[in-house]
Structures are given as structure tokens and as C-alpha cells.
Coordinates of C-alpha atoms in Angstrom, one line a residue:
M192 CA -68.9 93.6 13.7
R193 CA -67.0 90.6 13.3
R194 CA -64.3 92.0 15.5
T195 CA -66.6 93.2 18.4
Y196 CA -67.9 89.7 18.5
L197 CA -64.7 88.5 18.7
T198 CA -63.2 90.7 21.2
Q199 CA -66.4 90.1 23.4
A200 CA -65.8 86.4 23.1
F201 CA -62.1 86.5 23.9
T202 CA -63.3 88.9 26.9
L203 CA -66.0 86.1 28.2
L204 CA -63.0 83.3 28.0
K205 CA -60.6 85.1 30.1
Q206 CA -63.3 85.6 33.0
N207 CA -64.3 82.3 33.7
R208 CA -61.1 80.5 31.6
L209 CA -62.2 76.8 33.9
F210 CA -66.0 77.0 32.5
S211 CA -64.1 78.2 28.9
M212 CA -62.1 75.1 29.0
L213 CA -64.6 72.7 29.8
Y214 CA -67.2 74.1 27.3
I215 CA -64.2 73.7 24.4
A216 CA -63.3 70.7 25.2
G217 CA -66.9 69.1 25.6
T218 CA -67.9 70.7 22.6
G219 CA -64.6 69.2 20.4
L220 CA -65.2 65.9 21.9
A221 CA -68.8 65.7 20.9
I222 CA -67.8 66.7 17.2
A223 CA -64.9 63.9 17.4
M224 CA -67.3 61.2 18.6
T225 CA -69.7 62.1 15.9
V226 CA -67.2 62.0 12.9
V227 CA -65.6 58.9 14.4
V228 CA -69.3 57.1 14.2
A229 CA -69.8 58.2 11.1
V230 CA -66.9 57.1 9.9
V231 CA -67.4 53.6 11.3
Y232 CA -71.0 53.2 10.0
Y233 CA -69.3 54.2 6.3
V234 CA -66.9 51.7 6.9
K235 CA -69.1 49.4 7.8
L236 CA -72.0 50.1 5.4
A237 CA -70.2 51.7 2.1
P238 CA -68.9 49.8 -0.7
I239 CA -65.2 50.3 -0.2
Y240 CA -62.5 48.0 -0.8
P241 CA -62.6 45.1 -0.6
E242 CA -66.5 44.6 -0.1
R243 CA -67.2 46.9 -3.3
N244 CA -70.3 45.0 -3.9
R245 CA -72.1 45.3 -1.2
D246 CA -75.1 46.5 -2.7
N247 CA -75.6 43.2 -4.4
T248 CA -74.3 40.7 -1.7
L249 CA -76.5 38.2 0.3
Y250 CA -76.0 36.4 3.3
L251 CA -77.3 33.2 4.8
T252 CA -75.7 32.4 8.1
Y253 CA -77.8 30.2 9.7
V254 CA -81.0 28.0 8.9
S255 CA -83.6 26.8 11.8
F256 CA -84.7 23.0 11.7
K257 CA -87.5 21.7 13.9
S258 CA -87.8 18.0 14.5
E259 CA -91.6 17.1 14.7
Q260 CA -90.8 13.9 16.6
E261 CA -88.9 15.3 19.7
A262 CA -90.1 18.9 19.6
M263 CA -86.8 20.3 19.4
T264 CA -85.4 23.5 17.6
Y265 CA -82.3 24.2 16.3
Q266 CA -80.4 27.0 14.9
S267 CA -77.2 26.5 13.3
A268 CA -75.4 27.1 9.7
L269 CA -75.0 24.8 7.1
S270 CA -73.3 20.9 6.2
Y271 CA -71.2 20.4 3.2
R272 CA -74.4 18.0 2.5
A273 CA -76.5 20.8 2.3
L274 CA -74.0 22.9 -0.1
Q275 CA -74.0 20.4 -2.6
E276 CA -77.2 19.2 -2.6
W277 CA -79.1 22.7 -1.9
I278 CA -76.4 25.6 -2.3
Y279 CA -74.2 25.1 -4.9
P280 CA -76.8 24.3 -7.6
L281 CA -78.5 27.4 -7.0
K282 CA -79.3 29.3 -10.6
N283 CA -80.1 33.0 -9.8
V284 CA -76.3 33.8 -8.3
V285 CA -73.4 35.5 -9.9
E286 CA -71.4 33.5 -7.4
V287 CA -71.9 31.6 -4.3
S288 CA -69.8 31.3 -1.8
A289 CA -68.6 29.2 1.4
R290 CA -66.9 30.3 4.4
F291 CA -66.5 27.3 7.0
G292 CA -66.7 28.8 10.6
N293 CA -64.2 26.3 12.4
A294 CA -64.1 27.3 16.1
T295 CA -60.5 25.7 16.2
D296 CA -57.7 28.6 17.0
Y297 CA -54.7 28.8 14.2
Y298 CA -51.2 29.6 15.7
V299 CA -48.4 30.8 13.1
Q300 CA -44.8 30.2 14.2
P301 CA -42.0 32.3 12.4
A302 CA -39.3 31.3 11.3
D303 CA -37.1 33.5 13.4
R304 CA -39.2 32.0 16.7
S305 CA -40.0 35.4 17.7
G306 CA -43.0 33.7 19.1
D307 CA -46.2 31.9 18.0
F308 CA -49.3 34.2 17.1
R309 CA -52.7 33.8 16.6
P310 CA -53.7 35.6 13.0
V311 CA -57.3 36.5 11.7
Q312 CA -57.9 33.4 9.4
K313 CA -60.7 32.4 7.2
L314 CA -61.7 28.7 5.4
V315 CA -63.3 29.9 2.3
D316 CA -63.6 28.6 -1.5
P317 CA -62.2 30.4 -5.0
A318 CA -65.2 31.9 -5.6
F319 CA -64.8 34.0 -2.4
F320 CA -61.7 36.3 -4.0
R321 CA -64.4 36.5 -6.9
I322 CA -67.1 38.0 -4.6
Y323 CA -64.6 40.0 -2.6
E324 CA -62.0 42.1 -4.9
L325 CA -58.9 41.8 -2.8
Q326 CA -55.9 43.4 -4.7
F327 CA -53.4 40.6 -5.4
L328 CA -50.0 42.3 -5.1
E329 CA -48.2 39.1 -5.9
G330 CA -49.8 35.4 -7.2
H331 CA -53.3 34.5 -7.4
P332 CA -55.8 32.7 -5.4
F333 CA -56.1 29.2 -4.5
T334 CA -57.8 26.9 -7.5
E335 CA -60.8 24.6 -7.5
A336 CA -58.2 21.5 -7.9
D337 CA -56.5 23.1 -4.1
L338 CA -60.0 23.2 -2.7
A339 CA -61.2 19.5 -3.8
S340 CA -57.1 18.1 -3.4
G341 CA -57.4 19.9 0.4
I342 CA -53.8 21.1 -0.5
H343 CA -52.1 23.3 2.4
T344 CA -52.0 26.5 0.2
A345 CA -52.6 29.8 1.2
V346 CA -53.3 33.5 0.2
I347 CA -51.9 36.3 3.1
S348 CA -52.0 39.7 3.4
D349 CA -49.2 42.1 3.2
D350 CA -48.9 42.7 7.0
I351 CA -48.5 38.8 7.4
A352 CA -46.0 38.6 4.8
R353 CA -44.0 41.1 6.2
R354 CA -44.1 39.6 9.3
L355 CA -43.1 36.2 7.9
F356 CA -40.6 37.0 5.2
G357 CA -39.5 40.5 5.6
T358 CA -41.0 41.6 2.5
T359 CA -43.9 41.6 -0.3
E360 CA -42.3 40.4 -2.9
G361 CA -41.1 36.9 -3.9
V362 CA -43.2 35.3 -1.7
V363 CA -45.4 33.1 -3.8
G364 CA -43.8 29.5 -3.4
R365 CA -42.3 29.8 0.0
S366 CA -44.0 27.9 3.1
F367 CA -44.9 29.1 6.4
S368 CA -46.2 27.1 9.6
M369 CA -49.5 27.1 11.3
D370 CA -50.0 24.9 13.7
Y371 CA -46.8 23.0 12.6
V372 CA -48.3 22.0 9.3
N373 CA -46.5 23.7 6.3
Y374 CA -48.5 25.7 4.0
R375 CA -47.2 27.0 0.7
V376 CA -48.0 30.9 0.1
C377 CA -49.7 31.3 -3.7
G378 CA -50.6 35.0 -3.4
V379 CA -50.3 37.9 -1.5
V380 CA -53.0 40.6 -1.1
R381 CA -53.6 44.2 0.0
G382 CA -54.7 44.2 3.6
A383 CA -57.9 45.9 4.2
S384 CA -59.6 47.4 7.6
F385 CA -60.5 44.9 10.3
L386 CA -64.0 46.7 10.1
T387 CA -64.7 45.1 7.0
G388 CA -65.2 42.1 8.9
Q389 CA -67.2 39.8 6.1
S390 CA -63.7 39.7 4.1
Y391 CA -61.0 40.8 6.6
A392 CA -58.6 38.2 7.0
Q393 CA -54.9 37.7 7.6
I394 CA -54.9 34.7 6.1
Y395 CA -57.0 32.9 3.7
V396 CA -56.9 29.1 3.2
P397 CA -59.4 26.4 1.7
Y398 CA -62.2 25.1 3.6
S399 CA -61.1 21.5 2.6
V400 CA -57.9 21.7 5.3
G401 CA -60.3 22.3 7.9
L402 CA -61.0 19.6 10.7
N403 CA -64.0 17.2 10.0
Y404 CA -65.4 19.8 7.7
K405 CA -67.8 17.1 5.6
E406 CA -69.2 16.0 8.6
P407 CA -72.8 17.5 10.1
S408 CA -72.3 19.5 13.4
T409 CA -75.2 17.2 15.0
S410 CA -76.6 13.9 14.1
S411 CA -80.1 14.7 14.3
F412 CA -80.2 17.0 11.5
P413 CA -77.7 16.1 8.4
Y414 CA -77.7 19.4 7.1
C415 CA -76.6 21.6 10.0
G416 CA -73.0 22.5 10.2
R417 CA -70.2 25.1 10.2
F418 CA -71.0 27.0 6.7
N419 CA -72.1 30.7 6.2
V420 CA -72.9 31.3 2.5
T421 CA -72.5 34.5 0.2
F422 CA -74.2 35.4 -2.8
L423 CA -73.4 37.5 -5.4
V424 CA -76.2 39.0 -7.5
K425 CA -76.5 41.6 -10.7
D426 CA -79.1 43.4 -9.3
N427 CA -82.4 43.5 -7.1
A428 CA -83.9 41.6 -9.7
Q429 CA -82.4 38.9 -9.4
A430 CA -82.0 39.1 -5.4
E431 CA -85.8 38.7 -5.1
A432 CA -86.0 36.1 -7.8
L433 CA -83.0 33.8 -5.5
R434 CA -85.3 34.6 -2.6
T435 CA -88.1 32.6 -5.0
E436 CA -85.6 30.3 -5.8
I437 CA -84.5 29.8 -2.0
R438 CA -88.3 29.7 -0.6
D439 CA -88.9 27.1 -3.7
L440 CA -86.2 24.7 -2.3
V441 CA -87.2 24.9 1.7
R442 CA -90.9 24.0 0.6
R443 CA -89.4 20.7 -1.4
V444 CA -87.0 19.9 1.2
N445 CA -90.0 20.1 3.8
A446 CA -92.1 18.0 2.0
Q447 CA -89.6 15.6 1.5
Y448 CA -88.7 15.2 5.1
K449 CA -92.3 15.7 6.2
G450 CA -93.0 13.9 9.4
Q451 CA -89.3 13.8 10.6
W452 CA -88.2 17.9 10.3
Q453 CA -88.8 20.8 8.9
C454 CA -86.6 24.0 8.1
T455 CA -87.1 27.7 7.8
V456 CA -84.6 29.7 6.4

């Protein structure tokens, strides 16, 4: 029976070759596109390297501020002052990390003068490496002391290490130029997919090297800035407790600044 079906199929294919080729190619492309979409969604949503804690990770990307005097609403990320007064003191978290969204384009100047290039960079704090489990091939993350001092140190990915130094070994302690400022390498990590957008970068530096990182983005609202926040919680119960804590924080802040401005998260 199978042989009969196969014979009939090949006979039909030979009778109209153009239609058969288009039919097969269309079916193959449809299946391929379905697989590609499935893989992209898997990479973006599943707990994979280095975002293995996705199920327990929460994000705060912007807050809305409404001026009661000028009838103006402003949506923004948080300022450094907001981090210190609002975010870092939160209790219902395992880790909290802030990333500085500096709009400046950074360029690396290779020692071999092969041409400046712009890497994917993130300005973060040490807690970033405790939330995203980047595998260190050599060295270690920068420290809280590095962040506080604003020292020019960097964690780089293995592909950048090979491009700058030709190897991933013996790189810690060496320096490279970025925007004509020397950065000392403190660690080398295994690179990840660019689809893991929350964690992916080729160079990680302390956010304290960012230009005017302590300054608010607008004088009208001192808590507006360029910091996005990532929270790591241990389970759903702690996640709900964190949401409750943040709602209580917003209520207290709005009571404090009543008549000037109000915020919503």
C-alpha cells in the first residue's frame, strides 16, 4: 500500500514539476519560519543562559510623574536620588540592580589601530552579576568599592577579548581604550545571545562612569532620571509582597509631595 502511494505521488510530481516545486518550497518555508519564530520566542521567554532567573525577575522601567501645578505628566526612568531613597532600601527582594541608560555612544579604539568600533555596552552595578548568571572565564565582577569610586574598570565578553587581545586568557589586568579613556579589565565572561536583551552586552562597566549619572533628567521632577531597575525575588509570594511594598512607597511619596506632584508606577 505504501509503495502504491509513493508511486502515485512521484507520478503527480513528474506531471506538473513547476507546481510541485512551488508547493514543496512553500511548505518548507512555512515550516522553517514556524521553527524560527518558536526558537526566538523560546530564547526570549525561557530561563536560559544567562537569564536563568526569568521566572523570579521583575523590572521597573519608568514611573509617571504628574505636576499638580502645571497640569503636566512626565514618564521617565528613575534618578540616582530615587535609587538611594526609594529602591535600594526595599526589603522584599533578594537582589536589586540598577542600569544607567546613558544615550552616549561609546567607541573602542583597538591597540592595533584596525579602526574604532562601537560595542554593545551596559552601565550596571555589581548586583547585576548576581541576578544574571554570567559565566566568568577569568577574573570577577567589579565591586561595590569600584562603583563608589567611579573607577574605569570593565567586564568584557569573550568575543571582545579575542578582538582586542587575540585571546581570552591572561586578559585580566590589561587595559583598552574606550572613548580615549583607559579601562582595566577585571573579568571575562562567556558571551550570550543578543536576543537575551536584558543582560546582553559586550562590555559591562560601573554606572558611576556615566556622564552626570547623579543628575536628574529634568529639574521639575528630581526623581526623574535614566536608571532602569531589576528585582530578583525568591518566589511569587515575595513578588507580591514587593508589589505591595512599592504601592505603599508610592502612597507615602504622594502624601509627602501633595500639592506639588504625584507619581504612579
